Coordinates of C-alpha atoms in Angstrom, one line a residue:
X1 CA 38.4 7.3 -6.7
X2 CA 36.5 6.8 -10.5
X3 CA 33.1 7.2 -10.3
X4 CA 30.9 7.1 -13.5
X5 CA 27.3 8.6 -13.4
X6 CA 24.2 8.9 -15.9
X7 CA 21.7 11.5 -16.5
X8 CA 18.2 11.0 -15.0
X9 CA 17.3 12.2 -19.1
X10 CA 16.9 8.7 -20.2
X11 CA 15.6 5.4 -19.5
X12 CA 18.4 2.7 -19.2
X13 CA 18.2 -1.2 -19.3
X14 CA 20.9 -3.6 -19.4
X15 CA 21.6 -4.9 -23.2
X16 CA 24.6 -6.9 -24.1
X17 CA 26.7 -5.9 -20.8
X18 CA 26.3 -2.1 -21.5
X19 CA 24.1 1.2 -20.6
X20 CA 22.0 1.6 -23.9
X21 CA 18.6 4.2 -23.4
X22 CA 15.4 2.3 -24.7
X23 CA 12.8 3.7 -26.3
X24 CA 9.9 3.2 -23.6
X25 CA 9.7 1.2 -20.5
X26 CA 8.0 -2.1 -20.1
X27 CA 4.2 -2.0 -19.2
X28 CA 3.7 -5.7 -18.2
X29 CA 5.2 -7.6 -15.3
X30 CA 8.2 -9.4 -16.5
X31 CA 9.8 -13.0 -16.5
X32 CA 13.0 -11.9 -17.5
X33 CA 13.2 -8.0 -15.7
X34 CA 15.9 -5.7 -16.1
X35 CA 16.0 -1.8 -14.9
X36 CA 13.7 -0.8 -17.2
X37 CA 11.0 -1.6 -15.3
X38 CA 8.0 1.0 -14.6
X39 CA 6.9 1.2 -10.9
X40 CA 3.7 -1.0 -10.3
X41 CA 6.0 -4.0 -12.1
X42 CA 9.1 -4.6 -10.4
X43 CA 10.3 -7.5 -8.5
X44 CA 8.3 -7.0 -5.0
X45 CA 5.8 -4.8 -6.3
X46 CA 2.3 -6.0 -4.7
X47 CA 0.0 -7.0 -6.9
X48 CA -2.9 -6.0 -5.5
X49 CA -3.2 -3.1 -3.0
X50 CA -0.5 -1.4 -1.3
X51 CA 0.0 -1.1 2.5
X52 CA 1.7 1.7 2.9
X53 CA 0.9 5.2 1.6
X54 CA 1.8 5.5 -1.9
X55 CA 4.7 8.2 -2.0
X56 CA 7.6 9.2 -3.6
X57 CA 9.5 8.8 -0.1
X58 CA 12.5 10.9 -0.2
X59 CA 10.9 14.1 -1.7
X60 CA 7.9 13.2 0.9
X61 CA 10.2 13.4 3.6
X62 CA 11.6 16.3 3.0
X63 CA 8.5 18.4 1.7
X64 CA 8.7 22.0 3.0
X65 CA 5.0 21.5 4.0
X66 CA 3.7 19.0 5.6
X67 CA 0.0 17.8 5.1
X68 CA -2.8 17.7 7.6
X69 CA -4.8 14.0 8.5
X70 CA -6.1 13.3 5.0
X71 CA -9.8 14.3 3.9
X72 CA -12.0 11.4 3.6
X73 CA -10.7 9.4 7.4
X74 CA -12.5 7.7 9.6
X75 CA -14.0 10.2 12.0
X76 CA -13.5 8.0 14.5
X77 CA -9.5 8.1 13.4
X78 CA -9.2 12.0 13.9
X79 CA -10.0 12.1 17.9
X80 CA -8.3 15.1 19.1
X81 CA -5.0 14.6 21.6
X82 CA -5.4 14.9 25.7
X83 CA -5.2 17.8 28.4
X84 CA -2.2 19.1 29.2
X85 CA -2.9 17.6 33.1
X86 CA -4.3 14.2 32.0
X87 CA -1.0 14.2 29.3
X88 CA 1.5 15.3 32.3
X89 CA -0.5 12.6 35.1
X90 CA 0.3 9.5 32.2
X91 CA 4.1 10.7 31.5
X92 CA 4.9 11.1 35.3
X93 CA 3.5 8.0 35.7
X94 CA 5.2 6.3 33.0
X95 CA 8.3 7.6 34.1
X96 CA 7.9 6.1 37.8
X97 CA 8.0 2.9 36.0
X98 CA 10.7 3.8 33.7
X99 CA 13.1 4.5 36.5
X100 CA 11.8 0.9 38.0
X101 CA 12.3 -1.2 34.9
X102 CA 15.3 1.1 32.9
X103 CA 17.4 -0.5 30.6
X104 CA 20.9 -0.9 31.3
X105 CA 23.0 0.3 28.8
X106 CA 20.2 3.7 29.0
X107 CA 22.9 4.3 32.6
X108 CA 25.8 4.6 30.0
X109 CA 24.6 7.5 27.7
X110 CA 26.7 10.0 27.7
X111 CA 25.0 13.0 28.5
X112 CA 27.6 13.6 31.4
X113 CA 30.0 14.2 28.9
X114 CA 32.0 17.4 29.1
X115 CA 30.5 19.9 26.3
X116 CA 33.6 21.5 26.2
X117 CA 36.1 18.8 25.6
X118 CA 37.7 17.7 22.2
X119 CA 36.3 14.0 22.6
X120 CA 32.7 16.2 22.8
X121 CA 33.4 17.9 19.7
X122 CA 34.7 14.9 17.8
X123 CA 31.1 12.4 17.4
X124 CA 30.6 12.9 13.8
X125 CA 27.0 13.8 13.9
X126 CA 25.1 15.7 16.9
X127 CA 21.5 16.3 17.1
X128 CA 20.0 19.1 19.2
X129 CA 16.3 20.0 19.7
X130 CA 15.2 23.5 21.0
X131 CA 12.0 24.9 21.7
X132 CA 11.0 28.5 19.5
X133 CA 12.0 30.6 23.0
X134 CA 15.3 28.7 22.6
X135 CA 14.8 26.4 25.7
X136 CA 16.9 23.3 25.6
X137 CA 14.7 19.5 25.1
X138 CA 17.4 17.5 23.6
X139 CA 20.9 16.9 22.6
X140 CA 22.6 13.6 21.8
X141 CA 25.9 14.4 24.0
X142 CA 26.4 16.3 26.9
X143 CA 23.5 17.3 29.0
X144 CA 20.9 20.0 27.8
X145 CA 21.7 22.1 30.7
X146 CA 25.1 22.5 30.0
X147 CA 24.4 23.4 25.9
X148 CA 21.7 25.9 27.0
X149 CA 24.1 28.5 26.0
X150 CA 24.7 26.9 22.5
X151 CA 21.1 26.2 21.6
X152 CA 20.5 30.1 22.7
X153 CA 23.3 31.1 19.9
X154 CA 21.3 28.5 17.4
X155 CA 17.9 30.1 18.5
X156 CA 19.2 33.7 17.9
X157 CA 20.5 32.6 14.1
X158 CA 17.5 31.6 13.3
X159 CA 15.3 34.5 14.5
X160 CA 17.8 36.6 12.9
X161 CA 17.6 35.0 9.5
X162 CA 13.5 35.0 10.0
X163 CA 13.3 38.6 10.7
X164 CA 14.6 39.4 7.3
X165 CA 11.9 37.4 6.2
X166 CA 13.9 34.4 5.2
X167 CA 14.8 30.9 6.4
X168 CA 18.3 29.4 7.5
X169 CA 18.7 25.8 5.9
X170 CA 22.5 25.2 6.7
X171 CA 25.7 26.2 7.3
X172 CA 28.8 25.1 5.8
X173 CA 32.1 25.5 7.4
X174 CA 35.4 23.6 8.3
X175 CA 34.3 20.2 6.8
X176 CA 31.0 20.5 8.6
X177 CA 27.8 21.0 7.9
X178 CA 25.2 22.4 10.3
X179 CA 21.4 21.9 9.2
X180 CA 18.2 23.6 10.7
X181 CA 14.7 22.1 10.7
X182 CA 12.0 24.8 12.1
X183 CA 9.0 22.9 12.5
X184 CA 7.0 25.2 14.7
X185 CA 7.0 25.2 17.9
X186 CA 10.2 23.6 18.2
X187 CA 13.5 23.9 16.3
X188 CA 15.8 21.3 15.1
X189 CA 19.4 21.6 14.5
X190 CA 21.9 18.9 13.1
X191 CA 26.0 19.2 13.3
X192 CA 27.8 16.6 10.9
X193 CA 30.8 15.8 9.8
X194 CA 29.5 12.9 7.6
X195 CA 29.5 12.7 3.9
X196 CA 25.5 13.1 3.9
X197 CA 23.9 16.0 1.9
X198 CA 22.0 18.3 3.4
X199 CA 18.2 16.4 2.2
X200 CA 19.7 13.2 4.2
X201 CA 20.3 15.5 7.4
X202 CA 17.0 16.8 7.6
X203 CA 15.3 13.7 6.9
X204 CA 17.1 12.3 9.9
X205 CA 15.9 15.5 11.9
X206 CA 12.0 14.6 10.6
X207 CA 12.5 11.3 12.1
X208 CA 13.2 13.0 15.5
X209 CA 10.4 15.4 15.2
X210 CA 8.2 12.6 14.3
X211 CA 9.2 10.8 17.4
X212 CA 8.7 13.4 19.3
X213 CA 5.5 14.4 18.5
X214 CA 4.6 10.4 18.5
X215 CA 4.9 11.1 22.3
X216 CA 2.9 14.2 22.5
X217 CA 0.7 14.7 19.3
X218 CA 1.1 18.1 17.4
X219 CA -2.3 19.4 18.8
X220 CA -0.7 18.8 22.2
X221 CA 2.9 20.7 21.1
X222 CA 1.0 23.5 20.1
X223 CA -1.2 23.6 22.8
X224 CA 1.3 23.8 25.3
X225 CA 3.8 26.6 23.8
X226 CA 0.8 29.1 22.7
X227 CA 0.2 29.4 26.4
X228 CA 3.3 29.2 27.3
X229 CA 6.4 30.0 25.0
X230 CA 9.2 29.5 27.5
X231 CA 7.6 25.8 28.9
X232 CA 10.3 23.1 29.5
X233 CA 9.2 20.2 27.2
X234 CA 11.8 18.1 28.8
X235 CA 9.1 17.9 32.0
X236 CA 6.8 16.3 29.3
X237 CA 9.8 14.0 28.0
X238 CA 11.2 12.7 31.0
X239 CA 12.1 8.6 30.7
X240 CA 11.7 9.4 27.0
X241 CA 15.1 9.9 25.9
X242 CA 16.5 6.4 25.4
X243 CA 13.3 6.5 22.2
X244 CA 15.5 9.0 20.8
X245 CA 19.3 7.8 21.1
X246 CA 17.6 4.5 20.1
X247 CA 16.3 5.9 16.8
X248 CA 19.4 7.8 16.2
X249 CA 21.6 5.2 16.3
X250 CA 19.0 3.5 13.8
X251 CA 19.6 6.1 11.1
X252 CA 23.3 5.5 11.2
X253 CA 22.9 1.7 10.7
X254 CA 19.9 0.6 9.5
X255 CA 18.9 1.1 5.4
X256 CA 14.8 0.8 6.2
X257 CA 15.4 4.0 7.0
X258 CA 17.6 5.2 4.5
X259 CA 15.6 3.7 1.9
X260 CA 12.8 5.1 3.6
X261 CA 11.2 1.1 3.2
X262 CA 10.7 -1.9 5.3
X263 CA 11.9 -4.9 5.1
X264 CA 9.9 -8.4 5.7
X265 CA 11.1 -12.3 7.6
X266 CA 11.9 -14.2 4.3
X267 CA 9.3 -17.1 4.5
X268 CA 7.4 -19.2 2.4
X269 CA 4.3 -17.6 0.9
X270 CA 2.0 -20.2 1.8
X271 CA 2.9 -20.0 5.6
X272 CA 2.8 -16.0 5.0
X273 CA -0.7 -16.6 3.6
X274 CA -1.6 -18.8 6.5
X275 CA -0.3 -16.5 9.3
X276 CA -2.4 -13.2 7.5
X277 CA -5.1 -14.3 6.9
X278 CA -5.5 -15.9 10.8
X279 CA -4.6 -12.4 11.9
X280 CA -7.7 -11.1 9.5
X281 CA -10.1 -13.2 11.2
X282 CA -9.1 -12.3 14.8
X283 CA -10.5 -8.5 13.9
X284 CA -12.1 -6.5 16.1
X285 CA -14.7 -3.1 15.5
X286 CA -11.5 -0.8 16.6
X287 CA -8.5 -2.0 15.3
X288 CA -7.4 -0.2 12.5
X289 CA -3.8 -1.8 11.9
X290 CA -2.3 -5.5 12.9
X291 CA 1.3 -5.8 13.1
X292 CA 3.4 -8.7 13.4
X293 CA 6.8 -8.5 13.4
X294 CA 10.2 -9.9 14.8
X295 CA 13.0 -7.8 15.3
X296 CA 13.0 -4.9 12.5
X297 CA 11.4 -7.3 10.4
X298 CA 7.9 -7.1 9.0
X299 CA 6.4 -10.9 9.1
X300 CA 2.4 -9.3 7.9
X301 CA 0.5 -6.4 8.3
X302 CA -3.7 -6.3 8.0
X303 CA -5.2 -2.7 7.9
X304 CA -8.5 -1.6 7.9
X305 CA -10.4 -1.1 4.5
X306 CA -8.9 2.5 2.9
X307 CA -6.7 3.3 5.9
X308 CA -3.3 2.8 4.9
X309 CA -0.1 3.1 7.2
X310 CA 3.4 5.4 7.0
X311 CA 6.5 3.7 6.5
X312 CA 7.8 6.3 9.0
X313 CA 4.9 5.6 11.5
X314 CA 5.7 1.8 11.3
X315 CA 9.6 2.6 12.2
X316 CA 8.8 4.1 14.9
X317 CA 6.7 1.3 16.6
X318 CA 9.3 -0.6 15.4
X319 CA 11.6 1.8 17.6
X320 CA 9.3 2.3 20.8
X321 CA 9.2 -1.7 20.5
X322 CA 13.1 -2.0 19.8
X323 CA 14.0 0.0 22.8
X324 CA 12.0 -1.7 25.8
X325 CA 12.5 -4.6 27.4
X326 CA 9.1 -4.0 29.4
X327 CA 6.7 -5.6 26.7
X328 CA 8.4 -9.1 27.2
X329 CA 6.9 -8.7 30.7
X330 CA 3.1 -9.7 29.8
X331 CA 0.6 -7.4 27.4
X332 CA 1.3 -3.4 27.5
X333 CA -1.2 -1.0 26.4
X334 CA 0.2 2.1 25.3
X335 CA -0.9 5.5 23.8
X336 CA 1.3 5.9 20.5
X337 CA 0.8 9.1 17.9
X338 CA 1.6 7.8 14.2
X339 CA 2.2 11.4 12.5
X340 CA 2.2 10.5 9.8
X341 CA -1.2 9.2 10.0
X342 CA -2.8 11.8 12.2
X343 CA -0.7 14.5 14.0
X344 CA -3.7 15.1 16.2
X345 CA -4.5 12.4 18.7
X346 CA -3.9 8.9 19.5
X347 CA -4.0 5.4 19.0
X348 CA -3.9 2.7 21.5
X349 CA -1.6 0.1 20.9
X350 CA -1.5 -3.8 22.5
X351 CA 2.0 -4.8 22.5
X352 CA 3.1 -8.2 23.0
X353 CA 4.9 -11.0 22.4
X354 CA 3.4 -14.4 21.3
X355 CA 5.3 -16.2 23.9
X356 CA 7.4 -15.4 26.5
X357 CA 11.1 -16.9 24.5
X358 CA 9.8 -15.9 21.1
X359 CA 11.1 -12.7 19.2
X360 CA 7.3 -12.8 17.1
X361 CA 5.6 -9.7 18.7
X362 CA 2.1 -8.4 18.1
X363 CA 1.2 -4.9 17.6
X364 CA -2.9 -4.6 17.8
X365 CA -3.8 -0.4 17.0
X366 CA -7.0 0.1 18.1
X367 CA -9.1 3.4 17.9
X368 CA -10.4 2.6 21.6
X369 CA -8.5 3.7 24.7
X370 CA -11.3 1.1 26.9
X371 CA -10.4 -1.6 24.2
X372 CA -7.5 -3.0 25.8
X373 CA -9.4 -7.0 26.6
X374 CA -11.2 -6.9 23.7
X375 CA -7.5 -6.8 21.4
X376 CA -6.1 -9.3 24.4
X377 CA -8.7 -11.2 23.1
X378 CA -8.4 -10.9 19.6
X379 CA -4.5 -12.1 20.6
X380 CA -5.6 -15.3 22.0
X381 CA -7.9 -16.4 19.2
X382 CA -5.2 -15.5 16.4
X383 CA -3.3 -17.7 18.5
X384 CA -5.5 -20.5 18.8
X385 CA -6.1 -20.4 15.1
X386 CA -2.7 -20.0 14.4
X387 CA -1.5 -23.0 16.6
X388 CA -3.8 -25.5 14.8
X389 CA -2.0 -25.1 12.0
X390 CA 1.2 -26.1 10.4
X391 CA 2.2 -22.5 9.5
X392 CA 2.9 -21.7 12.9
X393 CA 5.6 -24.5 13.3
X394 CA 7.1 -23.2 9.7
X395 CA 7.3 -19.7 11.1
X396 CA 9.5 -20.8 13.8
X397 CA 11.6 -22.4 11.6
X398 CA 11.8 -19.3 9.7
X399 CA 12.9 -17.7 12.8
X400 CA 16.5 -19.2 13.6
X401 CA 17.8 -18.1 9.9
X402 CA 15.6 -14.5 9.7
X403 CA 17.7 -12.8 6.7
X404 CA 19.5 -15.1 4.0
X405 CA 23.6 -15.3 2.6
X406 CA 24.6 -13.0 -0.4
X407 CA 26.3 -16.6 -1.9
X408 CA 22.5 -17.9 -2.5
X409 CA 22.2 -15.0 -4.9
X410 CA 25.3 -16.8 -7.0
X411 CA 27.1 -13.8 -8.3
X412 CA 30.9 -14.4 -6.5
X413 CA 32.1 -10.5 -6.8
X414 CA 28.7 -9.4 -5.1
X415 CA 29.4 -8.7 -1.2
X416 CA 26.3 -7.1 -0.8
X417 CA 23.2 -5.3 -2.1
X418 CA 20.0 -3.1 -1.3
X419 CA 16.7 -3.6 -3.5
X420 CA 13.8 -1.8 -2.9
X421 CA 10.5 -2.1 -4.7
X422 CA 9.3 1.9 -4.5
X423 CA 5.4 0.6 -5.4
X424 CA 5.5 -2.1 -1.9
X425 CA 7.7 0.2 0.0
X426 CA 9.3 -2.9 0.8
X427 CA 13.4 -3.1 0.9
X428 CA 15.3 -6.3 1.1
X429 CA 19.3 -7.0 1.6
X430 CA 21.2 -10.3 2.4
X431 CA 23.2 -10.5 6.0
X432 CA 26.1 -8.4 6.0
X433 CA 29.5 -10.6 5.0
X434 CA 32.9 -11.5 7.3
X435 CA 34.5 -8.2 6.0
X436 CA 31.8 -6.2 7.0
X437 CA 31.1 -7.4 10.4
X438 CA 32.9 -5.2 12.8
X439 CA 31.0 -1.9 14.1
X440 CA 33.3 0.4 12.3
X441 CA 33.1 -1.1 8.7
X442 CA 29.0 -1.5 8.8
X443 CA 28.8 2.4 9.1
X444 CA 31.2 2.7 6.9
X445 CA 29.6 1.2 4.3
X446 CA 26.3 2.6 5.1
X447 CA 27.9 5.8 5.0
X448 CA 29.1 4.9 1.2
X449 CA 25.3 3.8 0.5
X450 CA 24.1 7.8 2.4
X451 CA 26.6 9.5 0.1
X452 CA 25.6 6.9 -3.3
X453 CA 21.6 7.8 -2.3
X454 CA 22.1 11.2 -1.9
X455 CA 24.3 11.8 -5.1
X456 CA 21.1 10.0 -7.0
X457 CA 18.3 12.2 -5.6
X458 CA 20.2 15.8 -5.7
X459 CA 17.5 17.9 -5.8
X460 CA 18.9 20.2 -8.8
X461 CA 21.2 17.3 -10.4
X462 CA 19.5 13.8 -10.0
X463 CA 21.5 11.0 -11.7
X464 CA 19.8 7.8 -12.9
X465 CA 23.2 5.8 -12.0
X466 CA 26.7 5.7 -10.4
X467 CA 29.6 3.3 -10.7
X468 CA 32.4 4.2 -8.3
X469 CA 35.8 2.8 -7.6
X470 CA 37.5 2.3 -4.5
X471 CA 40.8 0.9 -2.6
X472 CA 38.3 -2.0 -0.5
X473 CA 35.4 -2.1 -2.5
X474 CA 33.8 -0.8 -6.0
X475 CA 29.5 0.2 -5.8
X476 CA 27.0 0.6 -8.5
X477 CA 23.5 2.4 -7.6
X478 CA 20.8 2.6 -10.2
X479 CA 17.4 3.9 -9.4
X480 CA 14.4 3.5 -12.0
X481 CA 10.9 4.6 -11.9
X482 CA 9.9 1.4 -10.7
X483 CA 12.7 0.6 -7.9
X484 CA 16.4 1.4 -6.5
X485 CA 19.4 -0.5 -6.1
X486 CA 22.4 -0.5 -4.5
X487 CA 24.9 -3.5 -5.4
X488 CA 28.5 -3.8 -3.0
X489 CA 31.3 -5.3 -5.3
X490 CA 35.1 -6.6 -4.8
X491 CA 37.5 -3.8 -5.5
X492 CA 39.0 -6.5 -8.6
X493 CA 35.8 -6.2 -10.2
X494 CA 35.0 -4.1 -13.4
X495 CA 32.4 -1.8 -14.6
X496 CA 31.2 -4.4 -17.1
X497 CA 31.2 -7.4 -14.5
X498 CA 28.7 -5.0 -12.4
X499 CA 26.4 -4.4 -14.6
X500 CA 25.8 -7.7 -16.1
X501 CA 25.3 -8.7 -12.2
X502 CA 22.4 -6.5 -12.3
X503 CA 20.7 -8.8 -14.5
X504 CA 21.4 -11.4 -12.8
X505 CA 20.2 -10.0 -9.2
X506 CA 16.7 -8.9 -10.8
X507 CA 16.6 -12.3 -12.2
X508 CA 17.1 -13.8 -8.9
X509 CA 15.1 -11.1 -6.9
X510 CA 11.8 -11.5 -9.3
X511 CA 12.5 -15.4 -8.7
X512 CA 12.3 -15.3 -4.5
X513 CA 10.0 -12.3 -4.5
X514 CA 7.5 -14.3 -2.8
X515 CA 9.6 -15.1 0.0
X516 CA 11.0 -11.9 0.5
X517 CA 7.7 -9.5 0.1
X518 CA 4.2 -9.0 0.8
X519 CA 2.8 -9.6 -2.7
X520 CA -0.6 -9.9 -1.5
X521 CA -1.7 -7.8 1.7
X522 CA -5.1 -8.4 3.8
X523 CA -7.1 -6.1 4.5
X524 CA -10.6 -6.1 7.5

């Protein structure tokens, strides 16, 4: 395999088919952009306020510190979590109904698997959770009761590191790595084989904390192990576990959250326009966020006025959403920690679906745990407004083609391609193609995009670009202050046919930017 790479030392742009440094970046919004471009002025960038907290994703995600709720909030945004018995009467309820309404395919997991067989040992990429006293809460394979053993070996290599007053990060042995994530009180350990870096691990392993603690709220974790260190958590978890395979299997196939970004339902501005803006007016004194989405696709979002949203926190409604069938059933109401956000307490969220054979589901997050008629009500008159208008018709056209071909582009050697704007946190890719349709080959390929991302943001030796070479297909990853991208090629292609393509892409991203992003979100 050839690979070619450049320094993060210089700015690059495209100039006559070849990598020249420029003197200084562009300052203005561009008609003809190239990968020059300063964030704020890229193809997607919003152009008036953002809706997501403004970050530098990656490093955010894998900060050794993580910050409290953010001075300046809503008071009426930092209410503190629930008792331990009001906490334990909802989960034992919810997981009566769990056991009543189960998935299917949640039957199938394997957790009966045998821990000490060579098909066990063989997934490429295990995730176990402990608690500090070493009690098993979760493991992707096998059951926790059987690993109790292994999770007490994991616990002990920790504590012995810590009592020299230091802090185990990994181990590297035998063509696998093995990656610890102490986030106090519980302890999170990842076993790979993959071709991700250690930074990609543990940002997988934040994602499962987060969801856990989206269950429970940190106020409630901590509350429970300082009175009792050797609690099973699993008690508090129970139904809960098909959130977690669910959002695993997400991080091995989806590039949101690789890209730590969303993407949105290409549509037409004006019918974008039309559907926000009838979502503004059906507001309510509680509801801080309105979500409308279909599938793991953002169609709009309206927040309340200087409260802005996570792109992990919106993953993970897109997650509890994604991995219940339930909500097609009528209007849940449903206490939901976004971390992110507020580690402390919870939201309420209305979930449902705008009608019974439609994918379009509505997330109301309200403030109020008694506001659950007032958002139902908020649904119906976005839906009456909504309904007297042509928009709503176009959105349901939008609907039976939700992503778009890599030919529309019109670059033949491009199979595929990942663009996201850093200043929107907004992603977008085109459907995958024939030779990339099978299971097997769409992880494959995301693993080639993991290894490409993680080469880029080494966090000693950051590159600003990679070309590499290979028998089925040759990839070119640039990132800029302003965005990254991640272009798919033929394996006949050259290094000079790649990055003239770039142009071209940009050229065709900046032109059907407002179809594919949120240029211009609402706000109450």
């Amino acid at each position: 395999m050839d690979g070619d790479v450049q320094r993060a030392s210089a700015s690059w742009e495209v100039q006559n088919g070849t990598l020249a440094a420029v003197d200084r970046l562009r300052i203005e919004r561009a008609d003809s952009p190239t990968p020059g471009l300063v964030e704020g002025t890229e193809p997607g960038a919003g152009q008036k306020s953002a809706m997501f907290v403004h970050s530098q994703s990656f490093e955010d995600l894998t900060a050794e510190t993580e910050e409290e709720a953010e001075p300046g909030r809503d008071p009426e945004l930092q209410k503190s979590g629930r008792s331990e018995d009001e906490l334990q009467g909802l989960v034992e309820e919810d997981s009566v109904e769990e056991e009543q309404k189960k998935e299917s395919w949640s039957e199938s997991r394997t957790k009966e698997e045998d821990v000490s067989s060579e098909a066990w040992r063989s997934h490429r990429k295990h995730v176990f959770v402990l608690s500090e006293a070493g009690k098993p809460i979760y493991s992707r394979y096998g059951t926790e009761e059987a690993l109790s053993s292994t999770m007490g070996v994991m616990m002990a290599l920790v504590s012995f590191v810590e009592a020299e007053k230091n802090i185990i990060r990994s181990i590297h042995a035998d063509g696998c790595k093995v990656v610890f994530l102490s986030k106090s009180p519980l302890v999170l350990v990842g076993v790979s084989r993959t071709c991700q870096s250690d930074k990609e691990l543990m940002r997988e392993l934040q994602y499962i904390y987060y969801q856990i603690v989206s269950l429970l709220t940190l106020t409630q974790l901590n509350h429970i192990f300082q009175h009792k260190q050797n609690y099973d958590l699993r008690r508090l978890l129970a139904g809960s576990e098909h959130l977690t395979d669910n959002l695993l299997r997400r991080l091995d196939c989806d590039p949101g959250l690789l890209l730590s970004a969303v993407t949105c339902l290409p549509l037409a501005s004006s019918t974008r326009d039309v559907v926000s803006s009838s979502l503004q007016a059906a507001k309510a004194k509680s509801l801080v966020f309105s979500i409308l989405l279909v599938g793991d696709r953002l169609v709009t979002l309206v927040r309340k006025r200087d409260q802005y949203l996570h792109h992990m926190d919106l993953h993970l409604v897109f997650n509890l959403v994604g991995s219940s069938s339930s909500f097609r059933e009528g209007e849940g109401w449903t206490p939901i920690c976004l971390p992110k956000f507020n580690t402390a307490g919870f939201f309420h969220a209305h979930i449902s679906y705008l009608e019974p054979a439609s994918d379009l589901c509505l997330i109301l997050v309200s403030t109020d745990r008694e506001d659950f008629f007032n958002l139902s009500d908020c649904k119906q008159r976005f839906l009456e407004r909504l309904s007297k208008r042509s928009a709503y018709q176009a959105l349901k056209d939008a609907l039976k083609c939700p992503s778009y071909s890599v030919e529309q582009v019109g670059i033949p050697e491009l199979r595929h391609f990942l663009y996201k704007s850093k200043s929107s946190g907004l992603y977008t890719s085109p459907e995958l193609p024939l030779v990339y349709q099978t299971e097997e080959e769409q992880e494959r390929l995301m693993g080639l995009y993991q290894d490409l991302r993680s080469r880029l943001h080494h966090p000693t030796r950051p590159l600003r670009s990679i070309y590499r070479c290979g028998e089925t297909e040759n990839l070119l990853a640039w990132v800029t202050s302003g965005f990254e991208l991640y272009l798919c090629f033929s394996p006949l292609g050259t290094k000079a046919l790649a990055v003239s393509a770039v142009n071209k892409l940009m050229k065709w991203i900046r032109k059907e930017e407002d179809r594919l992003f949120i240029l211009s979100p609402l706000t109450y």
